PDB file of C-alpha atoms and ligand atoms in Angstrom:
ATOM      1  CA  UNK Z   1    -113.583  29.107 -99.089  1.00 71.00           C
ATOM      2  CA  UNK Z   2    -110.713  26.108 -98.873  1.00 92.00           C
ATOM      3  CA  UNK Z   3    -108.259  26.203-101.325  1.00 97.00           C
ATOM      4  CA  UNK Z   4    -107.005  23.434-103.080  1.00 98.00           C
ATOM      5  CA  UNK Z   5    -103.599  22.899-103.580  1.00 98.00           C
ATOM      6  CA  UNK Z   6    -101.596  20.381-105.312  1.00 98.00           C
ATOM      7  CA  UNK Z   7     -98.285  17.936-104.472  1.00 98.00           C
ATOM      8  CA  UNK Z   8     -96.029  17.224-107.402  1.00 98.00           C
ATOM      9  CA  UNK Z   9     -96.636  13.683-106.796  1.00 98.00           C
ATOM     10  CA  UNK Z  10     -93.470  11.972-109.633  1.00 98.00           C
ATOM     11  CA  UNK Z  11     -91.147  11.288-106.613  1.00 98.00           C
ATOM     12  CA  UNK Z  12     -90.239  12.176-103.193  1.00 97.00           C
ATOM     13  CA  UNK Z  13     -92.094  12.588 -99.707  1.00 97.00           C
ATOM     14  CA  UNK Z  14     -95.683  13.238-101.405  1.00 98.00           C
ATOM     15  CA  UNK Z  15     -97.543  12.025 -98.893  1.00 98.00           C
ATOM     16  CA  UNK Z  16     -96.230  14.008 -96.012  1.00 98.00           C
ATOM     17  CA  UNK Z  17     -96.855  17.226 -97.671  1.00 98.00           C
ATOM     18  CA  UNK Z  18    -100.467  16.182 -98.361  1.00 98.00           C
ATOM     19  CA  UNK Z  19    -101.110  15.057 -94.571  1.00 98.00           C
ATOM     20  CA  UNK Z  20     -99.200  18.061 -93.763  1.00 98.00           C
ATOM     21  CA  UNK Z  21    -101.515  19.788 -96.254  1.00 98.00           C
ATOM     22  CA  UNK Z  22    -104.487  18.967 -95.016  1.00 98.00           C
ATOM     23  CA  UNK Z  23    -103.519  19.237 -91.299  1.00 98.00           C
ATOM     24  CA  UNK Z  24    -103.236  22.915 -92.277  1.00 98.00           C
ATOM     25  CA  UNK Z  25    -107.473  23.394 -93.495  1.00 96.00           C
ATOM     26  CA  UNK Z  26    -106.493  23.257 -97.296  1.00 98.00           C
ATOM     27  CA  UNK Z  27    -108.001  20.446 -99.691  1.00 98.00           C
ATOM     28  CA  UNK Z  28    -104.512  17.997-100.995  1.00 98.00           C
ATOM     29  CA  UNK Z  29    -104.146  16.457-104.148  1.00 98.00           C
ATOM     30  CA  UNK Z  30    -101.657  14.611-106.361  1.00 98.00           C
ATOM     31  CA  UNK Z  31    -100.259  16.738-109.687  1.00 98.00           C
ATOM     32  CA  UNK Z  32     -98.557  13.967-112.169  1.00 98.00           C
ATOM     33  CA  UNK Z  33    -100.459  15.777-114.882  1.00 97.00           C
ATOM     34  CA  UNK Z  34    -101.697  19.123-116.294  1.00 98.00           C
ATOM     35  CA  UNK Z  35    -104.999  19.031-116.161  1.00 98.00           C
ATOM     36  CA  UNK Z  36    -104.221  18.107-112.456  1.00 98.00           C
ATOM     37  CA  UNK Z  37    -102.108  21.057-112.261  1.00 98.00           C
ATOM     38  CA  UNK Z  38    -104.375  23.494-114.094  1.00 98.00           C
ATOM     39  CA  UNK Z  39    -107.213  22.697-111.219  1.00 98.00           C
ATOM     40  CA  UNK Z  40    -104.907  23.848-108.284  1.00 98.00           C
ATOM     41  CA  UNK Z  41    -104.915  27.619-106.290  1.00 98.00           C
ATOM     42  CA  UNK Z  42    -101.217  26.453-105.573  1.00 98.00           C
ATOM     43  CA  UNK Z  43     -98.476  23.699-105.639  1.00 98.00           C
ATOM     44  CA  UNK Z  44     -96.040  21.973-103.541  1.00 98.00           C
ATOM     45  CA  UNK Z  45     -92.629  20.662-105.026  1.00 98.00           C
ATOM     46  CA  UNK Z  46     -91.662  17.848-102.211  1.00 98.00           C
ATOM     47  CA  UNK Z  47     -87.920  16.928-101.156  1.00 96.00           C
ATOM     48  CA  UNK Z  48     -86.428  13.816-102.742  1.00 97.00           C
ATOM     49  CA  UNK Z  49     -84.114  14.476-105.529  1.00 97.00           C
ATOM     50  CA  UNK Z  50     -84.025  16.977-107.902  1.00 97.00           C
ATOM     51  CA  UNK Z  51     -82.280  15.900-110.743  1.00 97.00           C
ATOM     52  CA  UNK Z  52     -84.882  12.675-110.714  1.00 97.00           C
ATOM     53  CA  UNK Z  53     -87.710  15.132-110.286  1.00 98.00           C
ATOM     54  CA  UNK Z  54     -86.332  17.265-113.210  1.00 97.00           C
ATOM     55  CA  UNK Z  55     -86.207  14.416-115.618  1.00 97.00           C
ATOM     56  CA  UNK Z  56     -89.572  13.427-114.735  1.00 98.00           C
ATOM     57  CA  UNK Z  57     -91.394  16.681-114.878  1.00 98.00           C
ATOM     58  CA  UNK Z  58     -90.004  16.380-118.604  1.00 97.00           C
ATOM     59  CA  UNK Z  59     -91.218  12.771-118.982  1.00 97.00           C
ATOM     60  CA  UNK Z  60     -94.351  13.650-117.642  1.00 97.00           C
ATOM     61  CA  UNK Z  61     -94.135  16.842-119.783  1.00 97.00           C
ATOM     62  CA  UNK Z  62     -95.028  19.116-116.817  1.00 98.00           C
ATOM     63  CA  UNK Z  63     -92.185  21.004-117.050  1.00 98.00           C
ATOM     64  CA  UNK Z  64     -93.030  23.653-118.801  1.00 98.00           C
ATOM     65  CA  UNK Z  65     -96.749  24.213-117.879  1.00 98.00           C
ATOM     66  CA  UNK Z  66     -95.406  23.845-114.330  1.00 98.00           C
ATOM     67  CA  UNK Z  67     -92.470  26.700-115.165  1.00 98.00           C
ATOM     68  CA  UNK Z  68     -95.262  29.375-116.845  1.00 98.00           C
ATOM     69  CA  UNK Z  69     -98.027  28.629-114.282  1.00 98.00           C
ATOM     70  CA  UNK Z  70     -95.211  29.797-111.372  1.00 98.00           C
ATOM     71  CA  UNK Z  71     -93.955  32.456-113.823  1.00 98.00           C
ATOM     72  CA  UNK Z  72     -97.704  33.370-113.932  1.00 98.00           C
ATOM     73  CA  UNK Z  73     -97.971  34.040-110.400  1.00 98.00           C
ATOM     74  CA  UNK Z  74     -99.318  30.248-109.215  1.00 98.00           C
ATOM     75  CA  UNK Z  75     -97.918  30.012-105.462  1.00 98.00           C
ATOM     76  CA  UNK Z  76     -95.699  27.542-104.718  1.00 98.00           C
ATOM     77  CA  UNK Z  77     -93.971  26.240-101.937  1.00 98.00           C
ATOM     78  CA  UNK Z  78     -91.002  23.999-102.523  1.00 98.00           C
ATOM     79  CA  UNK Z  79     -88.708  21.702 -99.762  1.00 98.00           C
ATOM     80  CA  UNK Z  80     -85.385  20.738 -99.537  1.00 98.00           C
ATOM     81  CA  UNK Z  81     -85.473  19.358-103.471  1.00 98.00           C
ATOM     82  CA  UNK Z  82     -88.365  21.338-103.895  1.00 98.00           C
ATOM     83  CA  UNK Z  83     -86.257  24.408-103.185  1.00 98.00           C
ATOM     84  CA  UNK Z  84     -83.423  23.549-105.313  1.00 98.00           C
ATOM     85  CA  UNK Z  85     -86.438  23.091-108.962  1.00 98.00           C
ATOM     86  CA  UNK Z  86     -87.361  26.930-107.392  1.00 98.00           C
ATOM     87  CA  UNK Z  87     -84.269  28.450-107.553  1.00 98.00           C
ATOM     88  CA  UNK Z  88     -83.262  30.577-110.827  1.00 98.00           C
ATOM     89  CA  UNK Z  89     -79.646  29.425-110.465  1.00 98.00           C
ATOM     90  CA  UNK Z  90     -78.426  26.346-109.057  1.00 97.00           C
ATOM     91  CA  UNK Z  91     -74.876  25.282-108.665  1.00 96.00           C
ATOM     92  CA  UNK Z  92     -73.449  21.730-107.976  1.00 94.00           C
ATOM     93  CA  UNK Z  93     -75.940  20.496-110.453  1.00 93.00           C
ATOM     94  CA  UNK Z  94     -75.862  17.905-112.973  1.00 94.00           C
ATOM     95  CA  UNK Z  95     -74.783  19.079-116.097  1.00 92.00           C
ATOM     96  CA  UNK Z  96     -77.853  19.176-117.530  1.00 92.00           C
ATOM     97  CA  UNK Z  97     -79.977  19.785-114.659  1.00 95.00           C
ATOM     98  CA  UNK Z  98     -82.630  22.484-115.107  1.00 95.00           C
ATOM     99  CA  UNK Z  99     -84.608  24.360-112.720  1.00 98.00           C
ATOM    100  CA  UNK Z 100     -88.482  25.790-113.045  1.00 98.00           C
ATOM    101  CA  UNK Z 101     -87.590  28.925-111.287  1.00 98.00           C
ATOM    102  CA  UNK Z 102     -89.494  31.162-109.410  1.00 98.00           C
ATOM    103  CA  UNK Z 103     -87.167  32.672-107.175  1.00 98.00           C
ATOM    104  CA  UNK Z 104     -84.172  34.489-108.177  1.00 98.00           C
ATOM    105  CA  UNK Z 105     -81.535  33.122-105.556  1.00 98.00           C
ATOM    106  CA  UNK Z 106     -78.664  30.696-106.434  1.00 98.00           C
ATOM    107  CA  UNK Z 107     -78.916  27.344-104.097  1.00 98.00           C
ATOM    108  CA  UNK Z 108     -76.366  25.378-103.850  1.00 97.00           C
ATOM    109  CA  UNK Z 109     -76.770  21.325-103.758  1.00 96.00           C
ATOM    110  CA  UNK Z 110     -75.457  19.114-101.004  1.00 93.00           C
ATOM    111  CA  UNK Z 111     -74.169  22.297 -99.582  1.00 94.00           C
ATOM    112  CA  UNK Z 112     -73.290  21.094 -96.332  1.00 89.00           C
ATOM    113  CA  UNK Z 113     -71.382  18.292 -97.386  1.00 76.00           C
ATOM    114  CA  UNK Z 114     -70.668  14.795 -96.460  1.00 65.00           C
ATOM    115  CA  UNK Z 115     -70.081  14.645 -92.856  1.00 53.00           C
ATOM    116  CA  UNK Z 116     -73.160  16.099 -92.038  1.00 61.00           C
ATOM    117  CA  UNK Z 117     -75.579  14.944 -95.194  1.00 77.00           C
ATOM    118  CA  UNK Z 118     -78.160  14.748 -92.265  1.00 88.00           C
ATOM    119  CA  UNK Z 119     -78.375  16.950 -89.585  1.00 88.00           C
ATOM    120  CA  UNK Z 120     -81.512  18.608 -87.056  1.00 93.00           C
ATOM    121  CA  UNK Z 121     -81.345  21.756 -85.504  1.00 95.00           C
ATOM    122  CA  UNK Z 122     -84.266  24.831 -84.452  1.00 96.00           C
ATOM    123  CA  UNK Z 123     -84.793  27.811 -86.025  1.00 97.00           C
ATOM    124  CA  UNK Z 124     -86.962  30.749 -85.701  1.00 98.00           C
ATOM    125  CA  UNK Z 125     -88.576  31.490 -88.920  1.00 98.00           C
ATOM    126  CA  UNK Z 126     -89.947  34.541 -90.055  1.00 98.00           C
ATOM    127  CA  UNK Z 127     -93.146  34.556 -90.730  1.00 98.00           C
ATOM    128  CA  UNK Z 128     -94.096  31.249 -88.752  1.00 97.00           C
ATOM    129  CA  UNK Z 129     -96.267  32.951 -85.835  1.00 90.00           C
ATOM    130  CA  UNK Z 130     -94.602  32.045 -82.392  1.00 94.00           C
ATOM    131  CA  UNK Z 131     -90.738  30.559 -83.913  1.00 96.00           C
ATOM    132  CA  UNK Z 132     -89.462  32.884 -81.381  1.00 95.00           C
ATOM    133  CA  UNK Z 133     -90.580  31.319 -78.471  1.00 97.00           C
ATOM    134  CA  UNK Z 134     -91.273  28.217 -79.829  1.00 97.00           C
ATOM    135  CA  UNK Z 135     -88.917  27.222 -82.864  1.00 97.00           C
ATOM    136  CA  UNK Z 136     -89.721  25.361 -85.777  1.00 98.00           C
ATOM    137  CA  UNK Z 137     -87.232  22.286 -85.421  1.00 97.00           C
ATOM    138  CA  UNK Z 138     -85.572  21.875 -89.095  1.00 97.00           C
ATOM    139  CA  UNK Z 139     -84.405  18.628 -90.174  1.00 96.00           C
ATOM    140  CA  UNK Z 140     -81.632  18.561 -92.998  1.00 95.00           C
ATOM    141  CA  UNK Z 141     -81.336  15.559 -95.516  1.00 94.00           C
ATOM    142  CA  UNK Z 142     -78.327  16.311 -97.946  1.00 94.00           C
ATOM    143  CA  UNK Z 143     -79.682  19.300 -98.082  1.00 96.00           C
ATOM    144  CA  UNK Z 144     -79.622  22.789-100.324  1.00 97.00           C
ATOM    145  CA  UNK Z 145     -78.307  26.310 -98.939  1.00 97.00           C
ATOM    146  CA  UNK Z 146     -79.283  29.493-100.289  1.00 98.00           C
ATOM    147  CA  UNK Z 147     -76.249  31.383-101.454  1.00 97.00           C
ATOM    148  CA  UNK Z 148     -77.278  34.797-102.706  1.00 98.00           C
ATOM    149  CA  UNK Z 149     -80.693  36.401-103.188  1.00 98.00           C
ATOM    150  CA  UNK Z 150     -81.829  38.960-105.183  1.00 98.00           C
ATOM    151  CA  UNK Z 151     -83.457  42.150-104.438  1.00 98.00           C
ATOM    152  CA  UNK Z 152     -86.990  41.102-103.979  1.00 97.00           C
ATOM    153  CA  UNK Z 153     -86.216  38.010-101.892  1.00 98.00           C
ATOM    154  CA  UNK Z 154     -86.979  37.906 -98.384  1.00 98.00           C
ATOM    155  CA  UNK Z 155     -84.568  35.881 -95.823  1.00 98.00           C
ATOM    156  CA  UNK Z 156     -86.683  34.370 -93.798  1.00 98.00           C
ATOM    157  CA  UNK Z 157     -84.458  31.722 -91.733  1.00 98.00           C
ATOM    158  CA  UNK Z 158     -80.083  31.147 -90.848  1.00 98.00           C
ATOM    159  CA  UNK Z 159     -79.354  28.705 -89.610  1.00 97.00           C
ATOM    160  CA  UNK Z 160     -77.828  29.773 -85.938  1.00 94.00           C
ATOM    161  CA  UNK Z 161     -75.307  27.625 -84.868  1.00 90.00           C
ATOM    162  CA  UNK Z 162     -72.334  25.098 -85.926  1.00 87.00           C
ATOM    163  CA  UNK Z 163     -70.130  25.167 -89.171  1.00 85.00           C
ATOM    164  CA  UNK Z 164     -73.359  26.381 -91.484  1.00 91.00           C
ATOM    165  CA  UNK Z 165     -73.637  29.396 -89.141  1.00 93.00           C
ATOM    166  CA  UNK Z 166     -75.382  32.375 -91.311  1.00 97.00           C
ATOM    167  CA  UNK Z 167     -76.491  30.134 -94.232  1.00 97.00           C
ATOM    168  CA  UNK Z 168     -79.738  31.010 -95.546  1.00 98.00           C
ATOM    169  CA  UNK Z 169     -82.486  28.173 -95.309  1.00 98.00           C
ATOM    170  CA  UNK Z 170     -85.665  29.721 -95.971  1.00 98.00           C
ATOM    171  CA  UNK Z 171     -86.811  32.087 -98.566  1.00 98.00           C
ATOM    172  CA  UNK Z 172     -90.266  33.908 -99.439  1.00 98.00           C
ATOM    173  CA  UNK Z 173     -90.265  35.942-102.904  1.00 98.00           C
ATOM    174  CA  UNK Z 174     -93.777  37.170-103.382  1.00 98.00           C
ATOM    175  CA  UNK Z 175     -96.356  34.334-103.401  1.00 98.00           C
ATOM    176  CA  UNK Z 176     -93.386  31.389-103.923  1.00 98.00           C
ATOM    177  CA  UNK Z 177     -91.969  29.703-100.648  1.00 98.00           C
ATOM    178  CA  UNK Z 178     -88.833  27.652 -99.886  1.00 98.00           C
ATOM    179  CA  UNK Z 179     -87.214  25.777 -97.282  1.00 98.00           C
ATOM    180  CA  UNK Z 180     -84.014  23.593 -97.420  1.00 98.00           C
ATOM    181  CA  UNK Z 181     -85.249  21.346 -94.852  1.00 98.00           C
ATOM    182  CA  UNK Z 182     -88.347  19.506 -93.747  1.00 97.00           C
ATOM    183  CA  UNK Z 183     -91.125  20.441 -92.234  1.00 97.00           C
ATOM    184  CA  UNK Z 184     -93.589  17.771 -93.895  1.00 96.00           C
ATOM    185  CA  UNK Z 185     -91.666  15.507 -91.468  1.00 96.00           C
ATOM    186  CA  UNK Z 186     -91.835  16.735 -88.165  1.00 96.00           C
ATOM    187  CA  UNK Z 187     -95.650  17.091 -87.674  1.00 94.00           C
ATOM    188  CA  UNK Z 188     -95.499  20.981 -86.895  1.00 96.00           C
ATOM    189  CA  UNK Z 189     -97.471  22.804 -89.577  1.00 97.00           C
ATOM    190  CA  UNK Z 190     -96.580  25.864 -88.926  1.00 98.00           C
ATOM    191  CA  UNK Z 191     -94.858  26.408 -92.540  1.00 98.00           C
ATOM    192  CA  UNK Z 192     -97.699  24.633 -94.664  1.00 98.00           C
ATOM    193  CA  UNK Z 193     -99.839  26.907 -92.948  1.00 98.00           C
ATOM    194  CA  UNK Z 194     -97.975  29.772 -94.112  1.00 98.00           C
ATOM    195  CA  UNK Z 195     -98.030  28.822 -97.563  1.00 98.00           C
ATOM    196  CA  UNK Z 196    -102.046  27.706 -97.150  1.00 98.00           C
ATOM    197  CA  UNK Z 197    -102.652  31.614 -95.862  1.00 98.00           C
ATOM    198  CA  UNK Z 198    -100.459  33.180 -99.114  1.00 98.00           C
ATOM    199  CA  UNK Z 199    -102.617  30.475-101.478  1.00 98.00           C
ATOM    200  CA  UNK Z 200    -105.912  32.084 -99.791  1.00 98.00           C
ATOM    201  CA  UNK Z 201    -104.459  35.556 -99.721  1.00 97.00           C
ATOM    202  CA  UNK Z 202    -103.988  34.891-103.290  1.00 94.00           C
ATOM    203  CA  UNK Z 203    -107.573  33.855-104.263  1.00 85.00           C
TER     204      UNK Z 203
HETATM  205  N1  LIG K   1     -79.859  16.274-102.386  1.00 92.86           N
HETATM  206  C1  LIG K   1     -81.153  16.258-102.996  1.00 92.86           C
HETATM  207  C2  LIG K   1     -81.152  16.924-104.356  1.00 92.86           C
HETATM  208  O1  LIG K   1     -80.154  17.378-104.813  1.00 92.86           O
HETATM  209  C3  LIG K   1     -82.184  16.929-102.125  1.00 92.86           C
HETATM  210  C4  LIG K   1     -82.393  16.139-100.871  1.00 92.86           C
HETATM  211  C5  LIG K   1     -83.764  16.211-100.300  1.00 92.86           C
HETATM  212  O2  LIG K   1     -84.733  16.664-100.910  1.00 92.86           O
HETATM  213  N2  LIG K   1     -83.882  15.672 -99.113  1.00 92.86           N
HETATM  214  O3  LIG K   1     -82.156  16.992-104.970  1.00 92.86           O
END
């Protein structure tokens, strides 16, 4: 049976994640409202920017069904900005930025600063069948880092080499995904597919 997940669609690279979506055997669609939301098996939170994303979901007044259907146990898989509305704590936040959570880990924003607020780079990836051999290549845009997780969390990808040597960028706790970077971008599915398995191991 093909699941159906959802794309916060109030800003950011929507599109990608539902090409990326669908290249993956799942059914895409749009969430700007709850009845939208309600109709999903699971639900991507796309990169873009955060604190833009957080005063919409309020706008939109999403934020809170959004926070108790992931508190509930609705998967979700969130990118880059995506990561940062999944995170429990955040740091380098606006003042009043808030977070959905979903994943206790504290990400930092624009962690790796100015000189490189775009960077590429491969990385094997836990979980992604074959990163080994064949890495998933990550791209970076002003990017989030991970900079502790709790207990249950599961590390699932360091970046290997340069200045951000050992930083955490991709996280699994239970059914709820993150990545700092991109894959919606690079045409290798590899990571929706992931998350399209947990929705269906879900259901
Ligand atoms: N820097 C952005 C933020 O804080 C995230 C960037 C991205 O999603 N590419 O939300």
């Amino acid at each position: 049976m093909t699941v159906t997940i959802g794309v916060l669609a109030l800003q950011g690279d929507v599109r990608e994640h539902l090409a990326a979506i669908e290249a993956s055997g799942a059914r895409a669609v749009p969430v700007r409202r709850q009845s939208e939301l309600e109709a999903v098996d699971g639900i991507v939170l796309p990169g873009g920017e955060s604190t833009t994303i957080d005063k919409l979901l309020r706008i939109f007044e999403l934020f809170d069904p959004l926070r108790a259907a992931i508190r509930d146990g609705l998967p979700a898989y969130g990118s880059c900005a995506g990561m940062i509305l999944l995170a429990e704590r955040i740091t380098g936040g606006l003042p009043d930025q808030q977070t959905l959570g979903g994943l206790d880990m504290t990400v930092r924003r624009n962690a790796f600063g100015r000189q490189v607020d775009s960077f590429e780079t491969d990385l094997v990836v836990d979980q992604v069948p074959d990163s080994a051999v064949d890495p998933v290549h990550a791209v970076f845009i002003r990017a989030p880092w991970v900079e502790e997780v709790g207990p249950g969390v599961e590390v699932l990808a360091r970046v290997e080499s340069g200045d951000a040597a050992g930083r955490i960028v991709a996280v699994r706790e239970r059914d709820v995904l993150a990545t700092s970077f991109h894959p919606e971008i690079t045409g290798d599915v590899r990571l929706h597919r992931l998350f399209v398995q947990i929705v269906a191991d879900r259901r």
